[in-house]
Amino acid sequence: MPGLGLAHDNPSSHYKVQMNSNLGAENLPNRKTVRSSPSTHIANGHGNPHSSRKEDLPLVRSLPNTAGVEEIVDALKVSGGVVIRNAVSNQDIDVIEKDLRPFLEKDTPWEGDFFPKETRRCYALIGNSPTCAKKVIMHPLYQATCDKFLTTENWFWSGHEKIYAVSKPQIMNTVCFSINPGAHKQPLHRDDWAYQVVARKTDAYPEDLQRDTSLGWFVAGKDATIANGATRFIPGSHLWEHSREPDDDLVTYAELKKGDAFMMFGSCYHGGSANTTTDQERLLFSCFMTRGWLRQEENHYLAIERETMKKLPKDVQRVAGYSLSEPFLGWVDSTDPMCVLDPEVKGNVDMLRKNEDRKE
């Protein structure tokens, strides 16, 4: 697994193992591989993430928007990705496209190979489309799943008292992609490279869920097909070691109908496919969340004007970074950073929670 924090190089350093179980590294929970249902998959295979044969790779589940969070968690642990059907209504999709289309039209071709020249992008989706902020980024299934994988909880000594800290997820980036006819395929890559992750090979996802730094969410603004550039990714690659090179022969495609969504770890090898059509745009509204103690990839403090941020709901403001990563990371004047948006936030008080204040 990757190192999570300067001293956190194995799951036993995280509070849930130390505090709740008093387990050492030699007594970590049994890590079982959870098989996904063969009746709801978009990739062939029977669950060996380290195979060099596509047919052996883990199944990728396709779930309804009524799926429970635990079902989504289990699916992600196995293959690294999961499709959620009908995640966002077509009506909301149309509003988001109307909000963002002017920004796409102003974008210019990318210089270099990472993005095709036919691709256009729009950023800062939280500020540029309130509907996107509410219906895509703050989607309850996505946010609940991020809480499962990206919340960090720990305890520390302050003198002779234990101080408990919970660091909740925050936004990593937000991008709308418009991939037009003629676009070449994007190179396979991992988005967690932003965090200098050096992943270690593992046969199954850890039961404490403390492995990844980021979780992505891609919502289709129009149907996404193999022909028009659907996201391709390698199931099971979230369990690979850093040195293993991606192989295009192992990819599967997240084909989506308008309003469907694809959720995927930042540790999965993935990339946009070539748009081989002559008249189809692939439109995608995407975001990643990361841990509260890591730097945002897209700097939301600079990308979105403060006056715009003040008009957004409190939960959106917190996800955008205007919240304290406990015990006290990100303060302004030794106060919760929400104070710059809300003058009612009280300052000059302890930001640490002692044992008696601990939230279960």
PDB file of N, CA and C in Angstrom, residues 253-336:
ATOM      1  N   TYR A 253     -14.035  -0.616 -20.807  1.00  0.00           N
ATOM      2  CA  TYR A 253     -14.583   0.709 -21.093  1.00  0.00           C
ATOM      3  C   TYR A 253     -15.810   0.982 -20.238  1.00  0.00           C
ATOM      4  N   ALA A 254     -15.844   2.162 -19.666  1.00  0.00           N
ATOM      5  CA  ALA A 254     -17.000   2.585 -18.873  1.00  0.00           C
ATOM      6  C   ALA A 254     -17.995   3.270 -19.802  1.00  0.00           C
ATOM      7  N   GLU A 255     -18.763   2.455 -20.508  1.00  0.00           N
ATOM      8  CA  GLU A 255     -19.777   3.016 -21.402  1.00  0.00           C
ATOM      9  C   GLU A 255     -20.984   3.452 -20.574  1.00  0.00           C
ATOM     10  N   LEU A 256     -21.409   4.677 -20.780  1.00  0.00           N
ATOM     11  CA  LEU A 256     -22.448   5.274 -19.948  1.00  0.00           C
ATOM     12  C   LEU A 256     -23.542   5.891 -20.806  1.00  0.00           C
ATOM     13  N   LYS A 257     -24.762   5.819 -20.309  1.00  0.00           N
ATOM     14  CA  LYS A 257     -25.857   6.596 -20.862  1.00  0.00           C
ATOM     15  C   LYS A 257     -25.849   7.971 -20.189  1.00  0.00           C
ATOM     16  N   LYS A 258     -26.458   8.929 -20.833  1.00  0.00           N
ATOM     17  CA  LYS A 258     -26.573  10.265 -20.255  1.00  0.00           C
ATOM     18  C   LYS A 258     -27.131  10.173 -18.838  1.00  0.00           C
ATOM     19  N   GLY A 259     -26.430  10.739 -17.874  1.00  0.00           N
ATOM     20  CA  GLY A 259     -26.860  10.709 -16.472  1.00  0.00           C
ATOM     21  C   GLY A 259     -26.266   9.582 -15.665  1.00  0.00           C
ATOM     22  N   ASP A 260     -25.672   8.577 -16.326  1.00  0.00           N
ATOM     23  CA  ASP A 260     -24.956   7.523 -15.600  1.00  0.00           C
ATOM     24  C   ASP A 260     -23.645   8.087 -15.054  1.00  0.00           C
ATOM     25  N   ALA A 261     -23.069   7.384 -14.083  1.00  0.00           N
ATOM     26  CA  ALA A 261     -21.805   7.827 -13.494  1.00  0.00           C
ATOM     27  C   ALA A 261     -20.857   6.651 -13.309  1.00  0.00           C
ATOM     28  N   PHE A 262     -19.591   6.955 -13.339  1.00  0.00           N
ATOM     29  CA  PHE A 262     -18.536   5.976 -13.094  1.00  0.00           C
ATOM     30  C   PHE A 262     -17.685   6.479 -11.938  1.00  0.00           C
ATOM     31  N   MET A 263     -17.544   5.652 -10.902  1.00  0.00           N
ATOM     32  CA  MET A 263     -16.741   5.977  -9.732  1.00  0.00           C
ATOM     33  C   MET A 263     -15.466   5.148  -9.781  1.00  0.00           C
ATOM     34  N   MET A 264     -14.314   5.767  -9.474  1.00  0.00           N
ATOM     35  CA  MET A 264     -13.046   5.072  -9.666  1.00  0.00           C
ATOM     36  C   MET A 264     -11.981   5.660  -8.748  1.00  0.00           C
ATOM     37  N   PHE A 265     -11.133   4.796  -8.193  1.00  0.00           N
ATOM     38  CA  PHE A 265     -10.012   5.253  -7.390  1.00  0.00           C
ATOM     39  C   PHE A 265      -8.993   6.003  -8.251  1.00  0.00           C
ATOM     40  N   GLY A 266      -8.343   6.982  -7.655  1.00  0.00           N
ATOM     41  CA  GLY A 266      -7.262   7.665  -8.336  1.00  0.00           C
ATOM     42  C   GLY A 266      -6.061   6.777  -8.593  1.00  0.00           C
ATOM     43  N   SER A 267      -6.008   5.619  -7.961  1.00  0.00           N
ATOM     44  CA  SER A 267      -4.902   4.674  -8.138  1.00  0.00           C
ATOM     45  C   SER A 267      -5.114   3.731  -9.311  1.00  0.00           C
ATOM     46  N   CYS A 268      -6.247   3.822  -9.999  1.00  0.00           N
ATOM     47  CA  CYS A 268      -6.517   2.974 -11.164  1.00  0.00           C
ATOM     48  C   CYS A 268      -5.916   3.603 -12.423  1.00  0.00           C
ATOM     49  N   TYR A 269      -5.291   2.778 -13.225  1.00  0.00           N
ATOM     50  CA  TYR A 269      -4.852   3.256 -14.529  1.00  0.00           C
ATOM     51  C   TYR A 269      -6.074   3.474 -15.417  1.00  0.00           C
ATOM     52  N   HIS A 270      -6.127   4.661 -16.030  1.00  0.00           N
ATOM     53  CA  HIS A 270      -7.280   5.020 -16.839  1.00  0.00           C
ATOM     54  C   HIS A 270      -6.876   6.101 -17.833  1.00  0.00           C
ATOM     55  N   GLY A 271      -7.768   6.420 -18.749  1.00  0.00           N
ATOM     56  CA  GLY A 271      -7.561   7.507 -19.696  1.00  0.00           C
ATOM     57  C   GLY A 271      -8.741   7.603 -20.636  1.00  0.00           C
ATOM     58  N   GLY A 272      -8.932   8.756 -21.218  1.00  0.00           N
ATOM     59  CA  GLY A 272      -9.963   8.903 -22.234  1.00  0.00           C
ATOM     60  C   GLY A 272      -9.590   8.118 -23.479  1.00  0.00           C
ATOM     61  N   SER A 273     -10.596   7.623 -24.184  1.00  0.00           N
ATOM     62  CA  SER A 273     -10.356   6.876 -25.416  1.00  0.00           C
ATOM     63  C   SER A 273     -10.418   7.812 -26.627  1.00  0.00           C
ATOM     64  N   ALA A 274     -10.028   7.283 -27.767  1.00  0.00           N
ATOM     65  CA  ALA A 274     -10.109   8.062 -29.002  1.00  0.00           C
ATOM     66  C   ALA A 274     -11.570   8.251 -29.411  1.00  0.00           C
ATOM     67  N   ASN A 275     -11.876   9.430 -29.915  1.00  0.00           N
ATOM     68  CA  ASN A 275     -13.199   9.677 -30.484  1.00  0.00           C
ATOM     69  C   ASN A 275     -13.099   9.437 -31.988  1.00  0.00           C
ATOM     70  N   THR A 276     -13.547   8.264 -32.406  1.00  0.00           N
ATOM     71  CA  THR A 276     -13.430   7.860 -33.814  1.00  0.00           C
ATOM     72  C   THR A 276     -14.673   8.196 -34.628  1.00  0.00           C
ATOM     73  N   THR A 277     -15.632   8.879 -34.011  1.00  0.00           N
ATOM     74  CA  THR A 277     -16.854   9.257 -34.731  1.00  0.00           C
ATOM     75  C   THR A 277     -16.601  10.507 -35.570  1.00  0.00           C
ATOM     76  N   THR A 278     -17.574  10.836 -36.379  1.00  0.00           N
ATOM     77  CA  THR A 278     -17.488  12.060 -37.182  1.00  0.00           C
ATOM     78  C   THR A 278     -18.405  13.162 -36.674  1.00  0.00           C
ATOM     79  N   ASP A 279     -19.326  12.807 -35.741  1.00  0.00           N
ATOM     80  CA  ASP A 279     -20.334  13.797 -35.366  1.00  0.00           C
ATOM     81  C   ASP A 279     -20.802  13.683 -33.914  1.00  0.00           C
ATOM     82  N   GLN A 280     -20.027  13.012 -33.055  1.00  0.00           N
ATOM     83  CA  GLN A 280     -20.452  12.831 -31.664  1.00  0.00           C
ATOM     84  C   GLN A 280     -19.464  13.480 -30.689  1.00  0.00           C
ATOM     85  N   GLU A 281     -19.990  14.274 -29.786  1.00  0.00           N
ATOM     86  CA  GLU A 281     -19.206  14.825 -28.682  1.00  0.00           C
ATOM     87  C   GLU A 281     -19.370  13.910 -27.470  1.00  0.00           C
ATOM     88  N   ARG A 282     -18.274  13.633 -26.804  1.00  0.00           N
ATOM     89  CA  ARG A 282     -18.368  12.987 -25.495  1.00  0.00           C
ATOM     90  C   ARG A 282     -18.251  14.080 -24.439  1.00  0.00           C
ATOM     91  N   LEU A 283     -19.300  14.237 -23.640  1.00  0.00           N
ATOM     92  CA  LEU A 283     -19.367  15.294 -22.634  1.00  0.00           C
ATOM     93  C   LEU A 283     -19.371  14.665 -21.256  1.00  0.00           C
ATOM     94  N   LEU A 284     -18.473  15.114 -20.401  1.00  0.00           N
ATOM     95  CA  LEU A 284     -18.282  14.477 -19.100  1.00  0.00           C
ATOM     96  C   LEU A 284     -18.095  15.529 -18.023  1.00  0.00           C
ATOM     97  N   PHE A 285     -18.818  15.374 -16.909  1.00  0.00           N
ATOM     98  CA  PHE A 285     -18.638  16.229 -15.738  1.00  0.00           C
ATOM     99  C   PHE A 285     -17.916  15.395 -14.678  1.00  0.00           C
ATOM    100  N   SER A 286     -16.729  15.815 -14.292  1.00  0.00           N
ATOM    101  CA  SER A 286     -15.915  14.959 -13.426  1.00  0.00           C
ATOM    102  C   SER A 286     -15.404  15.713 -12.212  1.00  0.00           C
ATOM    103  N   CYS A 287     -15.101  14.949 -11.175  1.00  0.00           N
ATOM    104  CA  CYS A 287     -14.422  15.500 -10.004  1.00  0.00           C
ATOM    105  C   CYS A 287     -13.700  14.377  -9.289  1.00  0.00           C
ATOM    106  N   PHE A 288     -12.720  14.740  -8.504  1.00  0.00           N
ATOM    107  CA  PHE A 288     -12.070  13.842  -7.562  1.00  0.00           C
ATOM    108  C   PHE A 288     -12.129  14.470  -6.184  1.00  0.00           C
ATOM    109  N   MET A 289     -12.287  13.634  -5.175  1.00  0.00           N
ATOM    110  CA  MET A 289     -12.129  14.048  -3.781  1.00  0.00           C
ATOM    111  C   MET A 289     -10.825  13.460  -3.266  1.00  0.00           C
ATOM    112  N   THR A 290     -10.229  14.136  -2.277  1.00  0.00           N
ATOM    113  CA  THR A 290      -9.001  13.648  -1.669  1.00  0.00           C
ATOM    114  C   THR A 290      -9.088  13.796  -0.156  1.00  0.00           C
ATOM    115  N   ARG A 291      -8.035  13.398   0.509  1.00  0.00           N
ATOM    116  CA  ARG A 291      -8.014  13.482   1.969  1.00  0.00           C
ATOM    117  C   ARG A 291      -7.843  14.936   2.419  1.00  0.00           C
ATOM    118  N   GLY A 292      -8.397  15.232   3.585  1.00  0.00           N
ATOM    119  CA  GLY A 292      -8.406  16.604   4.072  1.00  0.00           C
ATOM    120  C   GLY A 292      -7.043  17.159   4.397  1.00  0.00           C
ATOM    121  N   TRP A 293      -6.048  16.293   4.575  1.00  0.00           N
ATOM    122  CA  TRP A 293      -4.708  16.769   4.930  1.00  0.00           C
ATOM    123  C   TRP A 293      -3.754  16.786   3.739  1.00  0.00           C
ATOM    124  N   LEU A 294      -4.285  16.596   2.529  1.00  0.00           N
ATOM    125  CA  LEU A 294      -3.487  16.709   1.316  1.00  0.00           C
ATOM    126  C   LEU A 294      -3.845  18.003   0.569  1.00  0.00           C
ATOM    127  N   ARG A 295      -2.903  18.499  -0.196  1.00  0.00           N
ATOM    128  CA  ARG A 295      -3.159  19.705  -0.961  1.00  0.00           C
ATOM    129  C   ARG A 295      -4.139  19.413  -2.097  1.00  0.00           C
ATOM    130  N   GLN A 296      -5.025  20.365  -2.382  1.00  0.00           N
ATOM    131  CA  GLN A 296      -5.920  20.233  -3.520  1.00  0.00           C
ATOM    132  C   GLN A 296      -5.118  20.283  -4.824  1.00  0.00           C
ATOM    133  N   GLU A 297      -5.479  19.444  -5.778  1.00  0.00           N
ATOM    134  CA  GLU A 297      -4.841  19.525  -7.091  1.00  0.00           C
ATOM    135  C   GLU A 297      -5.271  20.810  -7.799  1.00  0.00           C
ATOM    136  N   GLU A 298      -6.564  21.074  -7.805  1.00  0.00           N
ATOM    137  CA  GLU A 298      -7.102  22.326  -8.326  1.00  0.00           C
ATOM    138  C   GLU A 298      -7.324  23.254  -7.138  1.00  0.00           C
ATOM    139  N   ASN A 299      -6.631  24.364  -7.116  1.00  0.00           N
ATOM    140  CA  ASN A 299      -6.646  25.262  -5.962  1.00  0.00           C
ATOM    141  C   ASN A 299      -7.953  26.057  -5.919  1.00  0.00           C
ATOM    142  N   HIS A 300      -8.889  25.575  -5.107  1.00  0.00           N
ATOM    143  CA  HIS A 300     -10.215  26.202  -5.076  1.00  0.00           C
ATOM    144  C   HIS A 300     -10.219  27.548  -4.362  1.00  0.00           C
ATOM    145  N   TYR A 301      -9.230  27.812  -3.535  1.00  0.00           N
ATOM    146  CA  TYR A 301      -9.170  29.117  -2.865  1.00  0.00           C
ATOM    147  C   TYR A 301      -8.873  30.220  -3.877  1.00  0.00           C
ATOM    148  N   LEU A 302      -8.151  29.881  -4.940  1.00  0.00           N
ATOM    149  CA  LEU A 302      -7.814  30.855  -5.976  1.00  0.00           C
ATOM    150  C   LEU A 302      -8.730  30.751  -7.189  1.00  0.00           C
ATOM    151  N   ALA A 303      -9.230  29.549  -7.470  1.00  0.00           N
ATOM    152  CA  ALA A 303     -10.018  29.329  -8.687  1.00  0.00           C
ATOM    153  C   ALA A 303     -11.422  29.916  -8.593  1.00  0.00           C
ATOM    154  N   ILE A 304     -11.932  30.048  -7.374  1.00  0.00           N
ATOM    155  CA  ILE A 304     -13.309  30.526  -7.188  1.00  0.00           C
ATOM    156  C   ILE A 304     -13.291  31.775  -6.316  1.00  0.00           C
ATOM    157  N   GLU A 305     -13.855  32.840  -6.815  1.00  0.00           N
ATOM    158  CA  GLU A 305     -13.897  34.093  -6.066  1.00  0.00           C
ATOM    159  C   GLU A 305     -14.609  33.897  -4.730  1.00  0.00           C
ATOM    160  N   ARG A 306     -14.109  34.594  -3.715  1.00  0.00           N
ATOM    161  CA  ARG A 306     -14.681  34.439  -2.375  1.00  0.00           C
ATOM    162  C   ARG A 306     -16.145  34.848  -2.330  1.00  0.00           C
ATOM    163  N   GLU A 307     -16.510  35.881  -3.054  1.00  0.00           N
ATOM    164  CA  GLU A 307     -17.915  36.319  -3.057  1.00  0.00           C
ATOM    165  C   GLU A 307     -18.814  35.256  -3.670  1.00  0.00           C
ATOM    166  N   THR A 308     -18.302  34.553  -4.672  1.00  0.00           N
ATOM    167  CA  THR A 308     -19.058  33.436  -5.250  1.00  0.00           C
ATOM    168  C   THR A 308     -19.188  32.310  -4.239  1.00  0.00           C
ATOM    169  N   MET A 309     -18.111  31.998  -3.546  1.00  0.00           N
ATOM    170  CA  MET A 309     -18.117  30.922  -2.563  1.00  0.00           C
ATOM    171  C   MET A 309     -19.093  31.222  -1.423  1.00  0.00           C
ATOM    172  N   LYS A 310     -19.213  32.473  -1.031  1.00  0.00           N
ATOM    173  CA  LYS A 310     -20.099  32.851   0.072  1.00  0.00           C
ATOM    174  C   LYS A 310     -21.560  32.529  -0.236  1.00  0.00           C
ATOM    175  N   LYS A 311     -21.911  32.484  -1.515  1.00  0.00           N
ATOM    176  CA  LYS A 311     -23.304  32.248  -1.912  1.00  0.00           C
ATOM    177  C   LYS A 311     -23.662  30.757  -1.942  1.00  0.00           C
ATOM    178  N   LEU A 312     -22.671  29.881  -1.811  1.00  0.00           N
ATOM    179  CA  LEU A 312     -22.911  28.450  -1.924  1.00  0.00           C
ATOM    180  C   LEU A 312     -23.309  27.860  -0.573  1.00  0.00           C
ATOM    181  N   PRO A 313     -23.985  26.715  -0.587  1.00  0.00           N
ATOM    182  CA  PRO A 313     -24.385  26.070   0.674  1.00  0.00           C
ATOM    183  C   PRO A 313     -23.166  25.706   1.527  1.00  0.00           C
ATOM    184  N   LYS A 314     -23.375  25.619   2.824  1.00  0.00           N
ATOM    185  CA  LYS A 314     -22.295  25.344   3.763  1.00  0.00           C
ATOM    186  C   LYS A 314     -21.592  24.017   3.452  1.00  0.00           C
ATOM    187  N   ASP A 315     -22.344  22.983   3.075  1.00  0.00           N
ATOM    188  CA  ASP A 315     -21.696  21.698   2.817  1.00  0.00           C
ATOM    189  C   ASP A 315     -20.770  21.778   1.605  1.00  0.00           C
ATOM    190  N   VAL A 316     -21.154  22.582   0.606  1.00  0.00           N
ATOM    191  CA  VAL A 316     -20.297  22.776  -0.562  1.00  0.00           C
ATOM    192  C   VAL A 316     -19.051  23.563  -0.164  1.00  0.00           C
ATOM    193  N   GLN A 317     -19.230  24.580   0.653  1.00  0.00           N
ATOM    194  CA  GLN A 317     -18.083  25.370   1.121  1.00  0.00           C
ATOM    195  C   GLN A 317     -17.068  24.489   1.857  1.00  0.00           C
ATOM    196  N   ARG A 318     -17.563  23.610   2.703  1.00  0.00           N
ATOM    197  CA  ARG A 318     -16.654  22.748   3.473  1.00  0.00           C
ATOM    198  C   ARG A 318     -15.896  21.793   2.555  1.00  0.00           C
ATOM    199  N   VAL A 319     -16.604  21.189   1.608  1.00  0.00           N
ATOM    200  CA  VAL A 319     -15.956  20.272   0.676  1.00  0.00           C
ATOM    201  C   VAL A 319     -14.922  21.005  -0.171  1.00  0.00           C
ATOM    202  N   ALA A 320     -15.167  22.278  -0.466  1.00  0.00           N
ATOM    203  CA  ALA A 320     -14.242  23.069  -1.272  1.00  0.00           C
ATOM    204  C   ALA A 320     -12.984  23.457  -0.497  1.00  0.00           C
ATOM    205  N   GLY A 321     -12.931  23.129   0.782  1.00  0.00           N
ATOM    206  CA  GLY A 321     -11.719  23.379   1.567  1.00  0.00           C
ATOM    207  C   GLY A 321     -11.881  24.348   2.704  1.00  0.00           C
ATOM    208  N   TYR A 322     -13.059  24.927   2.854  1.00  0.00           N
ATOM    209  CA  TYR A 322     -13.291  25.874   3.936  1.00  0.00           C
ATOM    210  C   TYR A 322     -13.772  25.134   5.185  1.00  0.00           C
ATOM    211  N   SER A 323     -12.908  24.266   5.652  1.00  0.00           N
ATOM    212  CA  SER A 323     -13.182  23.497   6.867  1.00  0.00           C
ATOM    213  C   SER A 323     -11.852  23.104   7.472  1.00  0.00           C
ATOM    214  N   LEU A 324     -11.874  22.778   8.740  1.00  0.00           N
ATOM    215  CA  LEU A 324     -10.663  22.407   9.452  1.00  0.00           C
ATOM    216  C   LEU A 324     -10.408  20.916   9.289  1.00  0.00           C
ATOM    217  N   SER A 325      -9.207  20.558   8.867  1.00  0.00           N
ATOM    218  CA  SER A 325      -8.787  19.162   8.894  1.00  0.00           C
ATOM    219  C   SER A 325      -8.198  18.923  10.274  1.00  0.00           C
ATOM    220  N   GLU A 326      -8.944  18.220  11.106  1.00  0.00           N
ATOM    221  CA  GLU A 326      -8.509  18.058  12.491  1.00  0.00           C
ATOM    222  C   GLU A 326      -7.177  17.304  12.573  1.00  0.00           C
ATOM    223  N   PRO A 327      -6.327  17.641  13.555  1.00  0.00           N
ATOM    224  CA  PRO A 327      -6.679  18.482  14.692  1.00  0.00           C
ATOM    225  C   PRO A 327      -6.736  19.984  14.410  1.00  0.00           C
ATOM    226  N   PHE A 328      -5.872  20.513  13.543  1.00  0.00           N
ATOM    227  CA  PHE A 328      -5.950  21.962  13.304  1.00  0.00           C
ATOM    228  C   PHE A 328      -5.224  22.373  12.027  1.00  0.00           C
ATOM    229  N   LEU A 329      -5.443  21.633  10.954  1.00  0.00           N
ATOM    230  CA  LEU A 329      -4.799  21.949   9.680  1.00  0.00           C
ATOM    231  C   LEU A 329      -5.706  22.836   8.830  1.00  0.00           C
ATOM    232  N   GLY A 330      -5.175  23.968   8.388  1.00  0.00           N
ATOM    233  CA  GLY A 330      -5.910  24.851   7.491  1.00  0.00           C
ATOM    234  C   GLY A 330      -6.528  26.068   8.144  1.00  0.00           C
ATOM    235  N   TRP A 331      -6.101  26.406   9.363  1.00  0.00           N
ATOM    236  CA  TRP A 331      -6.741  27.512  10.075  1.00  0.00           C
ATOM    237  C   TRP A 331      -6.403  28.880   9.479  1.00  0.00           C
ATOM    238  N   VAL A 332      -7.258  29.846   9.793  1.00  0.00           N
ATOM    239  CA  VAL A 332      -7.031  31.259   9.505  1.00  0.00           C
ATOM    240  C   VAL A 332      -7.145  32.003  10.821  1.00  0.00           C
ATOM    241  N   ASP A 333      -6.103  32.695  11.209  1.00  0.00           N
ATOM    242  CA  ASP A 333      -6.074  33.373  12.510  1.00  0.00           C
ATOM    243  C   ASP A 333      -6.402  32.402  13.642  1.00  0.00           C
ATOM    244  N   SER A 334      -5.843  31.188  13.556  1.00  0.00           N
ATOM    245  CA  SER A 334      -6.076  30.133  14.555  1.00  0.00           C
ATOM    246  C   SER A 334      -7.560  29.821  14.727  1.00  0.00           C
ATOM    247  N   THR A 335      -8.297  29.905  13.629  1.00  0.00           N
ATOM    248  CA  THR A 335      -9.742  29.676  13.644  1.00  0.00           C
ATOM    249  C   THR A 335     -10.120  28.834  12.430  1.00  0.00           C
ATOM    250  N   ASP A 336     -11.217  28.097  12.537  1.00  0.00           N
ATOM    251  CA  ASP A 336     -11.756  27.357  11.400  1.00  0.00           C
ATOM    252  C   ASP A 336     -11.811  28.288  10.193  1.00  0.00           C
TER     253      ASP A 336
END
